[in-house]
């Protein structure tokens, strides 16, 4: 589990494609350097978020560390496009003494997104992202949480019809702490939607299925009915 508060930015030293037992089978390895903060208490087997993707430390020394990347991870994230010299967001798994400043981030990427536009607004930057899998937009809501390359950000707007995209704003401080501000239109980012949206959808779906079967949970059903009625009134 992670908080979405990026601790430091590392640099890709090497990208190794392999089909040996080096990473437990077919897959790849990434060696990341220039991140002394991460190496202070590193251990073999530790989980670490690289651009928001939860991976495992398979080797490390005083200067850099290596993680294994499975084929599914390469298909689902932007890690497969990393090359030596590229910068990445890094965050260690949350510890019990850490203040939870972001939101619950699992490190399980839902999809990638393409940067559609970058617009200055004072000293801030507004980014519009178009997810490769547009179905995730149903979990993205205005003023809700979103993890972009592992950084916990607030959603500014969502356009589910025309652009099929959403926007966030980076203040000047955040621009200095994460890699997103250095990216260009057309670049890709990893997206993890808020877990609460997925859980809510599943619960609502289960309630509907149970209602159809005659197994009614009156408390949850009443809540859902109130939400639906309220939304219908707004639309009218």
JSON list of C-alpha atoms in Angstrom, two decimals:
[
{"chain": "A", "resi": 1, "resn": "UNK", "atom": "CA", "xyz": [0.00, 0.00, 0.00]},
{"chain": "A", "resi": 2, "resn": "UNK", "atom": "CA", "xyz": [1.21, 3.51, -0.86]},
{"chain": "A", "resi": 3, "resn": "UNK", "atom": "CA", "xyz": [0.08, 7.08, -0.18]},
{"chain": "A", "resi": 4, "resn": "UNK", "atom": "CA", "xyz": [0.65, 8.69, -3.58]},
{"chain": "A", "resi": 5, "resn": "UNK", "atom": "CA", "xyz": [3.13, 11.14, -2.04]},
{"chain": "A", "resi": 6, "resn": "UNK", "atom": "CA", "xyz": [6.20, 10.69, -4.24]},
{"chain": "A", "resi": 7, "resn": "UNK", "atom": "CA", "xyz": [9.33, 10.50, -2.07]},
{"chain": "A", "resi": 8, "resn": "UNK", "atom": "CA", "xyz": [11.99, 11.07, -4.69]},
{"chain": "A", "resi": 9, "resn": "UNK", "atom": "CA", "xyz": [12.74, 10.90, -8.41]},
{"chain": "A", "resi": 10, "resn": "UNK", "atom": "CA", "xyz": [15.11, 8.18, -9.63]},
{"chain": "A", "resi": 11, "resn": "UNK", "atom": "CA", "xyz": [16.90, 7.67, -12.93]},
{"chain": "A", "resi": 12, "resn": "UNK", "atom": "CA", "xyz": [16.73, 4.52, -15.05]},
{"chain": "A", "resi": 13, "resn": "UNK", "atom": "CA", "xyz": [20.23, 3.09, -15.34]},
{"chain": "A", "resi": 14, "resn": "UNK", "atom": "CA", "xyz": [19.44, -0.05, -17.32]},
{"chain": "A", "resi": 15, "resn": "UNK", "atom": "CA", "xyz": [16.48, -1.87, -18.85]},
{"chain": "A", "resi": 16, "resn": "UNK", "atom": "CA", "xyz": [17.12, -5.60, -19.16]},
{"chain": "A", "resi": 17, "resn": "UNK", "atom": "CA", "xyz": [14.89, -7.89, -21.19]},
{"chain": "A", "resi": 18, "resn": "UNK", "atom": "CA", "xyz": [15.24, -11.48, -20.06]},
{"chain": "A", "resi": 19, "resn": "UNK", "atom": "CA", "xyz": [13.75, -14.95, -20.26]},
{"chain": "A", "resi": 20, "resn": "UNK", "atom": "CA", "xyz": [15.90, -16.42, -17.50]},
{"chain": "A", "resi": 21, "resn": "UNK", "atom": "CA", "xyz": [15.19, -17.09, -13.84]},
{"chain": "A", "resi": 22, "resn": "UNK", "atom": "CA", "xyz": [16.68, -13.69, -12.98]},
{"chain": "A", "resi": 23, "resn": "UNK", "atom": "CA", "xyz": [13.20, -12.31, -12.32]},
{"chain": "A", "resi": 24, "resn": "UNK", "atom": "CA", "xyz": [11.40, -15.58, -11.90]},
{"chain": "A", "resi": 25, "resn": "UNK", "atom": "CA", "xyz": [10.70, -16.34, -15.54]},
{"chain": "A", "resi": 26, "resn": "UNK", "atom": "CA", "xyz": [9.92, -14.41, -18.69]},
{"chain": "A", "resi": 27, "resn": "UNK", "atom": "CA", "xyz": [9.94, -10.69, -18.08]},
{"chain": "A", "resi": 28, "resn": "UNK", "atom": "CA", "xyz": [12.29, -7.79, -17.66]},
{"chain": "A", "resi": 29, "resn": "UNK", "atom": "CA", "xyz": [14.36, -6.01, -15.05]},
{"chain": "A", "resi": 30, "resn": "UNK", "atom": "CA", "xyz": [14.90, -2.30, -14.47]},
{"chain": "A", "resi": 31, "resn": "UNK", "atom": "CA", "xyz": [17.90, -0.90, -12.64]},
{"chain": "A", "resi": 32, "resn": "UNK", "atom": "CA", "xyz": [17.24, 2.51, -11.03]},
{"chain": "A", "resi": 33, "resn": "UNK", "atom": "CA", "xyz": [19.87, 4.83, -9.60]},
{"chain": "A", "resi": 34, "resn": "UNK", "atom": "CA", "xyz": [20.32, 8.34, -8.14]},
{"chain": "A", "resi": 35, "resn": "UNK", "atom": "CA", "xyz": [17.88, 7.65, -5.29]},
{"chain": "A", "resi": 36, "resn": "UNK", "atom": "CA", "xyz": [19.79, 7.48, -1.98]},
{"chain": "A", "resi": 37, "resn": "UNK", "atom": "CA", "xyz": [16.63, 8.10, 0.08]},
{"chain": "A", "resi": 38, "resn": "UNK", "atom": "CA", "xyz": [15.06, 4.88, -1.18]},
{"chain": "A", "resi": 39, "resn": "UNK", "atom": "CA", "xyz": [18.22, 2.87, -0.43]},
{"chain": "A", "resi": 40, "resn": "UNK", "atom": "CA", "xyz": [18.48, 3.99, 3.21]},
{"chain": "A", "resi": 41, "resn": "UNK", "atom": "CA", "xyz": [16.42, 1.06, 4.49]},
{"chain": "A", "resi": 42, "resn": "UNK", "atom": "CA", "xyz": [16.05, -1.13, 1.40]},
{"chain": "A", "resi": 43, "resn": "UNK", "atom": "CA", "xyz": [15.66, -4.90, 1.75]},
{"chain": "A", "resi": 44, "resn": "UNK", "atom": "CA", "xyz": [15.36, -7.70, -0.77]},
{"chain": "A", "resi": 45, "resn": "UNK", "atom": "CA", "xyz": [11.69, -8.38, -1.45]},
{"chain": "A", "resi": 46, "resn": "UNK", "atom": "CA", "xyz": [10.54, -4.88, -0.51]},
{"chain": "A", "resi": 47, "resn": "UNK", "atom": "CA", "xyz": [7.66, -3.41, -2.47]},
{"chain": "A", "resi": 48, "resn": "UNK", "atom": "CA", "xyz": [8.29, -0.08, -4.15]},
{"chain": "A", "resi": 49, "resn": "UNK", "atom": "CA", "xyz": [6.18, 2.04, -6.47]},
{"chain": "A", "resi": 50, "resn": "UNK", "atom": "CA", "xyz": [7.93, 2.96, -9.73]},
{"chain": "A", "resi": 51, "resn": "UNK", "atom": "CA", "xyz": [5.75, 5.43, -11.62]},
{"chain": "A", "resi": 52, "resn": "UNK", "atom": "CA", "xyz": [2.94, 4.18, -9.42]},
{"chain": "A", "resi": 53, "resn": "UNK", "atom": "CA", "xyz": [3.52, 0.51, -10.27]},
{"chain": "A", "resi": 54, "resn": "UNK", "atom": "CA", "xyz": [4.10, -1.81, -7.33]},
{"chain": "A", "resi": 55, "resn": "UNK", "atom": "CA", "xyz": [7.20, -3.90, -8.08]},
{"chain": "A", "resi": 56, "resn": "UNK", "atom": "CA", "xyz": [9.64, -5.93, -5.97]},
{"chain": "A", "resi": 57, "resn": "UNK", "atom": "CA", "xyz": [13.28, -5.15, -5.22]},
{"chain": "A", "resi": 58, "resn": "UNK", "atom": "CA", "xyz": [15.29, -8.16, -6.44]},
{"chain": "A", "resi": 59, "resn": "UNK", "atom": "CA", "xyz": [18.77, -6.72, -5.91]},
{"chain": "A", "resi": 60, "resn": "UNK", "atom": "CA", "xyz": [20.38, -3.54, -4.60]},
{"chain": "A", "resi": 61, "resn": "UNK", "atom": "CA", "xyz": [23.65, -1.96, -3.52]},
{"chain": "A", "resi": 62, "resn": "UNK", "atom": "CA", "xyz": [24.69, 1.41, -2.11]},
{"chain": "A", "resi": 63, "resn": "UNK", "atom": "CA", "xyz": [24.03, 3.20, -5.41]},
{"chain": "A", "resi": 64, "resn": "UNK", "atom": "CA", "xyz": [21.08, 1.58, -7.18]},
{"chain": "A", "resi": 65, "resn": "UNK", "atom": "CA", "xyz": [18.44, -1.14, -7.04]},
{"chain": "A", "resi": 66, "resn": "UNK", "atom": "CA", "xyz": [16.86, -3.61, -9.45]},
{"chain": "A", "resi": 67, "resn": "UNK", "atom": "CA", "xyz": [13.20, -4.59, -9.79]},
{"chain": "A", "resi": 68, "resn": "UNK", "atom": "CA", "xyz": [11.57, -7.38, -11.75]},
{"chain": "A", "resi": 69, "resn": "UNK", "atom": "CA", "xyz": [8.78, -6.52, -14.19]},
{"chain": "A", "resi": 70, "resn": "UNK", "atom": "CA", "xyz": [6.36, -9.22, -15.34]},
{"chain": "A", "resi": 71, "resn": "UNK", "atom": "CA", "xyz": [4.87, -9.35, -18.87]},
{"chain": "A", "resi": 72, "resn": "UNK", "atom": "CA", "xyz": [1.42, -8.34, -17.56]},
{"chain": "A", "resi": 73, "resn": "UNK", "atom": "CA", "xyz": [2.97, -5.28, -15.93]},
{"chain": "A", "resi": 74, "resn": "UNK", "atom": "CA", "xyz": [4.66, -4.33, -19.21]},
{"chain": "A", "resi": 75, "resn": "UNK", "atom": "CA", "xyz": [1.32, -4.64, -21.03]},
{"chain": "A", "resi": 76, "resn": "UNK", "atom": "CA", "xyz": [-0.64, -2.62, -18.48]},
{"chain": "A", "resi": 77, "resn": "UNK", "atom": "CA", "xyz": [1.83, 0.19, -17.66]},
{"chain": "A", "resi": 78, "resn": "UNK", "atom": "CA", "xyz": [4.33, 2.56, -19.26]},
{"chain": "A", "resi": 79, "resn": "UNK", "atom": "CA", "xyz": [7.33, 0.82, -17.70]},
{"chain": "A", "resi": 80, "resn": "UNK", "atom": "CA", "xyz": [8.09, -1.05, -20.92]},
{"chain": "A", "resi": 81, "resn": "UNK", "atom": "CA", "xyz": [8.90, 2.25, -22.61]},
{"chain": "A", "resi": 82, "resn": "UNK", "atom": "CA", "xyz": [11.54, 3.29, -20.09]},
{"chain": "A", "resi": 83, "resn": "UNK", "atom": "CA", "xyz": [15.09, 3.74, -21.31]},
{"chain": "A", "resi": 84, "resn": "UNK", "atom": "CA", "xyz": [18.39, 4.67, -19.62]},
{"chain": "A", "resi": 85, "resn": "UNK", "atom": "CA", "xyz": [18.30, 8.27, -18.48]},
{"chain": "A", "resi": 86, "resn": "UNK", "atom": "CA", "xyz": [14.51, 8.41, -18.04]},
{"chain": "A", "resi": 87, "resn": "UNK", "atom": "CA", "xyz": [13.30, 9.70, -14.69]},
{"chain": "A", "resi": 88, "resn": "UNK", "atom": "CA", "xyz": [10.73, 7.87, -12.57]},
{"chain": "A", "resi": 89, "resn": "UNK", "atom": "CA", "xyz": [8.62, 8.64, -9.51]},
{"chain": "A", "resi": 90, "resn": "UNK", "atom": "CA", "xyz": [9.53, 6.51, -6.49]},
{"chain": "A", "resi": 91, "resn": "UNK", "atom": "CA", "xyz": [7.70, 5.75, -3.25]},
{"chain": "A", "resi": 92, "resn": "UNK", "atom": "CA", "xyz": [8.41, 3.07, -0.66]},
{"chain": "A", "resi": 93, "resn": "UNK", "atom": "CA", "xyz": [5.52, 1.05, 0.76]},
{"chain": "A", "resi": 94, "resn": "UNK", "atom": "CA", "xyz": [3.81, 2.89, 3.59]},
{"chain": "A", "resi": 95, "resn": "UNK", "atom": "CA", "xyz": [5.06, 2.29, 7.13]},
{"chain": "A", "resi": 96, "resn": "UNK", "atom": "CA", "xyz": [3.02, 2.49, 10.34]},
{"chain": "A", "resi": 97, "resn": "UNK", "atom": "CA", "xyz": [4.58, 5.78, 11.45]},
{"chain": "A", "resi": 98, "resn": "UNK", "atom": "CA", "xyz": [3.96, 7.65, 8.16]},
{"chain": "A", "resi": 99, "resn": "UNK", "atom": "CA", "xyz": [1.37, 10.46, 8.03]},
{"chain": "A", "resi": 100, "resn": "UNK", "atom": "CA", "xyz": [-1.14, 9.59, 5.32]},
{"chain": "A", "resi": 101, "resn": "UNK", "atom": "CA", "xyz": [-1.03, 12.74, 3.20]},
{"chain": "A", "resi": 102, "resn": "UNK", "atom": "CA", "xyz": [-2.38, 11.37, -0.09]},
{"chain": "A", "resi": 103, "resn": "UNK", "atom": "CA", "xyz": [-4.90, 8.56, -0.56]},
{"chain": "A", "resi": 104, "resn": "UNK", "atom": "CA", "xyz": [-4.92, 4.76, -0.58]},
{"chain": "A", "resi": 105, "resn": "UNK", "atom": "CA", "xyz": [-2.85, 3.74, -3.61]},
{"chain": "A", "resi": 106, "resn": "UNK", "atom": "CA", "xyz": [-2.40, 0.02, -4.29]},
{"chain": "A", "resi": 107, "resn": "UNK", "atom": "CA", "xyz": [0.23, 0.27, -7.00]},
{"chain": "A", "resi": 108, "resn": "UNK", "atom": "CA", "xyz": [-2.01, -1.74, -9.33]},
{"chain": "A", "resi": 109, "resn": "UNK", "atom": "CA", "xyz": [-2.23, 0.26, -12.55]},
{"chain": "A", "resi": 110, "resn": "UNK", "atom": "CA", "xyz": [-5.61, 0.24, -14.29]},
{"chain": "A", "resi": 111, "resn": "UNK", "atom": "CA", "xyz": [-4.49, 1.68, -17.62]},
{"chain": "A", "resi": 112, "resn": "UNK", "atom": "CA", "xyz": [-2.21, 4.22, -19.22]},
{"chain": "A", "resi": 113, "resn": "UNK", "atom": "CA", "xyz": [-3.32, 7.63, -20.46]},
{"chain": "A", "resi": 114, "resn": "UNK", "atom": "CA", "xyz": [-2.06, 10.02, -23.11]},
{"chain": "A", "resi": 115, "resn": "UNK", "atom": "CA", "xyz": [-1.45, 13.68, -22.33]},
{"chain": "A", "resi": 116, "resn": "UNK", "atom": "CA", "xyz": [-3.85, 15.68, -24.53]},
{"chain": "A", "resi": 117, "resn": "UNK", "atom": "CA", "xyz": [-2.91, 19.19, -23.42]},
{"chain": "A", "resi": 118, "resn": "UNK", "atom": "CA", "xyz": [-0.86, 21.19, -20.92]},
{"chain": "A", "resi": 119, "resn": "UNK", "atom": "CA", "xyz": [-2.14, 24.68, -20.12]},
{"chain": "A", "resi": 120, "resn": "UNK", "atom": "CA", "xyz": [-0.46, 27.19, -17.77]},
{"chain": "A", "resi": 121, "resn": "UNK", "atom": "CA", "xyz": [-2.77, 28.80, -15.20]},
{"chain": "A", "resi": 122, "resn": "UNK", "atom": "CA", "xyz": [-0.77, 31.31, -13.18]},
{"chain": "A", "resi": 123, "resn": "UNK", "atom": "CA", "xyz": [2.14, 29.30, -11.80]},
{"chain": "A", "resi": 124, "resn": "UNK", "atom": "CA", "xyz": [0.12, 26.07, -12.04]},
{"chain": "A", "resi": 125, "resn": "UNK", "atom": "CA", "xyz": [-0.30, 23.67, -14.96]},
{"chain": "A", "resi": 126, "resn": "UNK", "atom": "CA", "xyz": [-3.55, 22.01, -16.07]},
{"chain": "A", "resi": 127, "resn": "UNK", "atom": "CA", "xyz": [-3.13, 18.59, -17.69]},
{"chain": "A", "resi": 128, "resn": "UNK", "atom": "CA", "xyz": [-5.80, 16.76, -19.67]},
{"chain": "A", "resi": 129, "resn": "UNK", "atom": "CA", "xyz": [-5.34, 12.97, -19.86]},
{"chain": "A", "resi": 130, "resn": "UNK", "atom": "CA", "xyz": [-7.14, 10.53, -22.16]},
{"chain": "A", "resi": 131, "resn": "UNK", "atom": "CA", "xyz": [-7.15, 6.97, -20.74]},
{"chain": "A", "resi": 132, "resn": "UNK", "atom": "CA", "xyz": [-6.38, 4.16, -23.16]},
{"chain": "A", "resi": 133, "resn": "UNK", "atom": "CA", "xyz": [-9.25, 2.24, -21.56]},
{"chain": "A", "resi": 134, "resn": "UNK", "atom": "CA", "xyz": [-12.06, 4.79, -21.44]},
{"chain": "A", "resi": 135, "resn": "UNK", "atom": "CA", "xyz": [-14.19, 2.55, -19.20]},
{"chain": "A", "resi": 136, "resn": "UNK", "atom": "CA", "xyz": [-12.16, 3.72, -16.17]},
{"chain": "A", "resi": 137, "resn": "UNK", "atom": "CA", "xyz": [-13.74, 7.17, -16.53]},
{"chain": "A", "resi": 138, "resn": "UNK", "atom": "CA", "xyz": [-16.79, 5.92, -14.63]},
{"chain": "A", "resi": 139, "resn": "UNK", "atom": "CA", "xyz": [-14.57, 5.73, -11.54]},
{"chain": "A", "resi": 140, "resn": "UNK", "atom": "CA", "xyz": [-13.12, 9.23, -11.99]},
{"chain": "A", "resi": 141, "resn": "UNK", "atom": "CA", "xyz": [-15.13, 12.06, -10.45]},
{"chain": "A", "resi": 142, "resn": "UNK", "atom": "CA", "xyz": [-14.65, 15.79, -10.07]},
{"chain": "A", "resi": 143, "resn": "UNK", "atom": "CA", "xyz": [-12.70, 16.57, -6.85]},
{"chain": "A", "resi": 144, "resn": "UNK", "atom": "CA", "xyz": [-11.96, 12.88, -6.40]},
{"chain": "A", "resi": 145, "resn": "UNK", "atom": "CA", "xyz": [-8.57, 11.23, -6.05]},
{"chain": "A", "resi": 146, "resn": "UNK", "atom": "CA", "xyz": [-6.51, 9.88, -8.94]},
{"chain": "A", "resi": 147, "resn": "UNK", "atom": "CA", "xyz": [-2.98, 8.45, -9.03]},
{"chain": "A", "resi": 148, "resn": "UNK", "atom": "CA", "xyz": [-0.97, 9.65, -12.05]},
{"chain": "A", "resi": 149, "resn": "UNK", "atom": "CA", "xyz": [2.40, 7.89, -12.34]},
{"chain": "A", "resi": 150, "resn": "UNK", "atom": "CA", "xyz": [1.98, 7.17, -8.64]},
{"chain": "A", "resi": 151, "resn": "UNK", "atom": "CA", "xyz": [1.31, 10.77, -7.58]},
{"chain": "A", "resi": 152, "resn": "UNK", "atom": "CA", "xyz": [-1.89, 11.42, -5.64]},
{"chain": "A", "resi": 153, "resn": "UNK", "atom": "CA", "xyz": [-3.72, 14.25, -7.42]},
{"chain": "A", "resi": 154, "resn": "UNK", "atom": "CA", "xyz": [-7.17, 15.84, -7.35]},
{"chain": "A", "resi": 155, "resn": "UNK", "atom": "CA", "xyz": [-9.43, 15.58, -10.39]},
{"chain": "A", "resi": 156, "resn": "UNK", "atom": "CA", "xyz": [-10.50, 18.99, -11.71]},
{"chain": "A", "resi": 157, "resn": "UNK", "atom": "CA", "xyz": [-12.89, 17.99, -14.49]},
{"chain": "A", "resi": 158, "resn": "UNK", "atom": "CA", "xyz": [-14.12, 14.91, -16.35]},
{"chain": "A", "resi": 159, "resn": "UNK", "atom": "CA", "xyz": [-15.34, 14.80, -19.97]},
{"chain": "A", "resi": 160, "resn": "UNK", "atom": "CA", "xyz": [-16.91, 11.38, -20.62]},
{"chain": "A", "resi": 161, "resn": "UNK", "atom": "CA", "xyz": [-18.54, 12.28, -23.94]},
{"chain": "A", "resi": 162, "resn": "UNK", "atom": "CA", "xyz": [-16.34, 14.28, -26.32]},
{"chain": "A", "resi": 163, "resn": "UNK", "atom": "CA", "xyz": [-12.70, 13.99, -25.29]},
{"chain": "A", "resi": 164, "resn": "UNK", "atom": "CA", "xyz": [-13.23, 11.00, -22.99]},
{"chain": "A", "resi": 165, "resn": "UNK", "atom": "CA", "xyz": [-10.64, 12.53, -20.71]},
{"chain": "A", "resi": 166, "resn": "UNK", "atom": "CA", "xyz": [-10.07, 14.10, -17.31]},
{"chain": "A", "resi": 167, "resn": "UNK", "atom": "CA", "xyz": [-7.95, 16.95, -15.99]},
{"chain": "A", "resi": 168, "resn": "UNK", "atom": "CA", "xyz": [-5.76, 17.71, -12.97]},
{"chain": "A", "resi": 169, "resn": "UNK", "atom": "CA", "xyz": [-3.83, 20.79, -11.90]},
{"chain": "A", "resi": 170, "resn": "UNK", "atom": "CA", "xyz": [-0.25, 20.78, -10.65]},
{"chain": "A", "resi": 171, "resn": "UNK", "atom": "CA", "xyz": [0.79, 23.60, -8.33]},
{"chain": "A", "resi": 172, "resn": "UNK", "atom": "CA", "xyz": [4.37, 24.86, -8.63]},
{"chain": "A", "resi": 173, "resn": "UNK", "atom": "CA", "xyz": [5.59, 22.83, -5.61]},
{"chain": "A", "resi": 174, "resn": "UNK", "atom": "CA", "xyz": [4.21, 19.57, -7.04]},
{"chain": "A", "resi": 175, "resn": "UNK", "atom": "CA", "xyz": [5.77, 20.33, -10.41]},
{"chain": "A", "resi": 176, "resn": "UNK", "atom": "CA", "xyz": [9.19, 20.18, -8.78]},
{"chain": "A", "resi": 177, "resn": "UNK", "atom": "CA", "xyz": [8.54, 16.89, -6.98]},
{"chain": "A", "resi": 178, "resn": "UNK", "atom": "CA", "xyz": [7.14, 14.61, -9.72]},
{"chain": "A", "resi": 179, "resn": "UNK", "atom": "CA", "xyz": [8.04, 13.76, -13.33]},
{"chain": "A", "resi": 180, "resn": "UNK", "atom": "CA", "xyz": [4.67, 14.67, -14.85]},
{"chain": "A", "resi": 181, "resn": "UNK", "atom": "CA", "xyz": [5.53, 18.35, -15.20]},
{"chain": "A", "resi": 182, "resn": "UNK", "atom": "CA", "xyz": [8.48, 17.43, -17.44]},
{"chain": "A", "resi": 183, "resn": "UNK", "atom": "CA", "xyz": [6.34, 15.41, -19.84]},
{"chain": "A", "resi": 184, "resn": "UNK", "atom": "CA", "xyz": [4.99, 16.63, -23.16]},
{"chain": "A", "resi": 185, "resn": "UNK", "atom": "CA", "xyz": [1.72, 16.34, -25.07]},
{"chain": "A", "resi": 186, "resn": "UNK", "atom": "CA", "xyz": [1.52, 12.81, -26.47]},
{"chain": "A", "resi": 187, "resn": "UNK", "atom": "CA", "xyz": [3.50, 11.22, -23.63]},
{"chain": "A", "resi": 188, "resn": "UNK", "atom": "CA", "xyz": [1.91, 8.48, -21.54]},
{"chain": "A", "resi": 189, "resn": "UNK", "atom": "CA", "xyz": [1.31, 8.18, -17.80]},
{"chain": "A", "resi": 190, "resn": "UNK", "atom": "CA", "xyz": [0.14, 5.35, -15.55]},
{"chain": "A", "resi": 191, "resn": "UNK", "atom": "CA", "xyz": [-3.35, 5.69, -14.10]},
{"chain": "A", "resi": 192, "resn": "UNK", "atom": "CA", "xyz": [-4.79, 4.09, -10.98]},
{"chain": "A", "resi": 193, "resn": "UNK", "atom": "CA", "xyz": [-8.34, 5.10, -10.12]},
{"chain": "A", "resi": 194, "resn": "UNK", "atom": "CA", "xyz": [-9.56, 5.44, -6.55]},
{"chain": "A", "resi": 195, "resn": "UNK", "atom": "CA", "xyz": [-10.24, 2.03, -5.01]},
{"chain": "A", "resi": 196, "resn": "UNK", "atom": "CA", "xyz": [-13.38, 3.33, -3.29]},
{"chain": "A", "resi": 197, "resn": "UNK", "atom": "CA", "xyz": [-15.11, 3.79, -6.64]},
{"chain": "A", "resi": 198, "resn": "UNK", "atom": "CA", "xyz": [-14.50, 0.16, -7.58]},
{"chain": "A", "resi": 199, "resn": "UNK", "atom": "CA", "xyz": [-15.74, -1.08, -4.22]},
{"chain": "A", "resi": 200, "resn": "UNK", "atom": "CA", "xyz": [-18.87, 1.06, -4.43]},
{"chain": "A", "resi": 201, "resn": "UNK", "atom": "CA", "xyz": [-19.67, -0.17, -7.95]},
{"chain": "A", "resi": 202, "resn": "UNK", "atom": "CA", "xyz": [-19.30, -3.78, -6.83]},
{"chain": "A", "resi": 203, "resn": "UNK", "atom": "CA", "xyz": [-21.57, -3.27, -3.83]},
{"chain": "A", "resi": 204, "resn": "UNK", "atom": "CA", "xyz": [-24.24, -1.53, -5.91]},
{"chain": "A", "resi": 205, "resn": "UNK", "atom": "CA", "xyz": [-24.05, -4.29, -8.52]},
{"chain": "A", "resi": 206, "resn": "UNK", "atom": "CA", "xyz": [-24.43, -6.95, -5.84]},
{"chain": "A", "resi": 207, "resn": "UNK", "atom": "CA", "xyz": [-27.42, -5.13, -4.36]},
{"chain": "A", "resi": 208, "resn": "UNK", "atom": "CA", "xyz": [-29.11, -4.94, -7.75]},
{"chain": "A", "resi": 209, "resn": "UNK", "atom": "CA", "xyz": [-28.44, -8.63, -8.42]},
{"chain": "A", "resi": 210, "resn": "UNK", "atom": "CA", "xyz": [-29.77, -9.59, -4.98]},
{"chain": "A", "resi": 211, "resn": "UNK", "atom": "CA", "xyz": [-32.84, -7.43, -5.49]},
{"chain": "A", "resi": 212, "resn": "UNK", "atom": "CA", "xyz": [-33.55, -9.20, -8.75]},
{"chain": "A", "resi": 213, "resn": "UNK", "atom": "CA", "xyz": [-33.20, -12.49, -6.90]},
{"chain": "A", "resi": 214, "resn": "UNK", "atom": "CA", "xyz": [-35.47, -11.28, -4.12]},
{"chain": "A", "resi": 215, "resn": "UNK", "atom": "CA", "xyz": [-32.64, -11.07, -1.59]},
{"chain": "A", "resi": 216, "resn": "UNK", "atom": "CA", "xyz": [-33.02, -7.48, -0.47]},
{"chain": "A", "resi": 217, "resn": "UNK", "atom": "CA", "xyz": [-30.65, -5.59, 1.83]},
{"chain": "A", "resi": 218, "resn": "UNK", "atom": "CA", "xyz": [-32.99, -2.83, 2.92]},
{"chain": "A", "resi": 219, "resn": "UNK", "atom": "CA", "xyz": [-30.32, -0.49, 4.36]},
{"chain": "A", "resi": 220, "resn": "UNK", "atom": "CA", "xyz": [-28.07, -0.44, 1.29]},
{"chain": "A", "resi": 221, "resn": "UNK", "atom": "CA", "xyz": [-31.01, -0.46, -1.11]},
{"chain": "A", "resi": 222, "resn": "UNK", "atom": "CA", "xyz": [-32.55, 2.55, 0.61]},
{"chain": "A", "resi": 223, "resn": "UNK", "atom": "CA", "xyz": [-29.28, 4.45, 0.33]},
{"chain": "A", "resi": 224, "resn": "UNK", "atom": "CA", "xyz": [-28.89, 3.61, -3.35]},
{"chain": "A", "resi": 225, "resn": "UNK", "atom": "CA", "xyz": [-32.49, 4.61, -4.05]},
{"chain": "A", "resi": 226, "resn": "UNK", "atom": "CA", "xyz": [-31.93, 7.99, -2.39]},
{"chain": "A", "resi": 227, "resn": "UNK", "atom": "CA", "xyz": [-28.82, 8.61, -4.48]},
{"chain": "A", "resi": 228, "resn": "UNK", "atom": "CA", "xyz": [-30.60, 7.61, -7.69]},
{"chain": "A", "resi": 229, "resn": "UNK", "atom": "CA", "xyz": [-33.67, 9.75, -6.91]},
{"chain": "A", "resi": 230, "resn": "UNK", "atom": "CA", "xyz": [-31.50, 12.74, -6.09]},
{"chain": "A", "resi": 231, "resn": "UNK", "atom": "CA", "xyz": [-29.53, 12.39, -9.34]},
{"chain": "A", "resi": 232, "resn": "UNK", "atom": "CA", "xyz": [-32.71, 12.04, -11.41]},
{"chain": "A", "resi": 233, "resn": "UNK", "atom": "CA", "xyz": [-34.05, 15.26, -9.91]},
{"chain": "A", "resi": 234, "resn": "UNK", "atom": "CA", "xyz": [-30.82, 17.07, -10.82]},
{"chain": "A", "resi": 235, "resn": "UNK", "atom": "CA", "xyz": [-31.00, 15.82, -14.42]},
{"chain": "A", "resi": 236, "resn": "UNK", "atom": "CA", "xyz": [-34.63, 16.93, -14.74]}
]
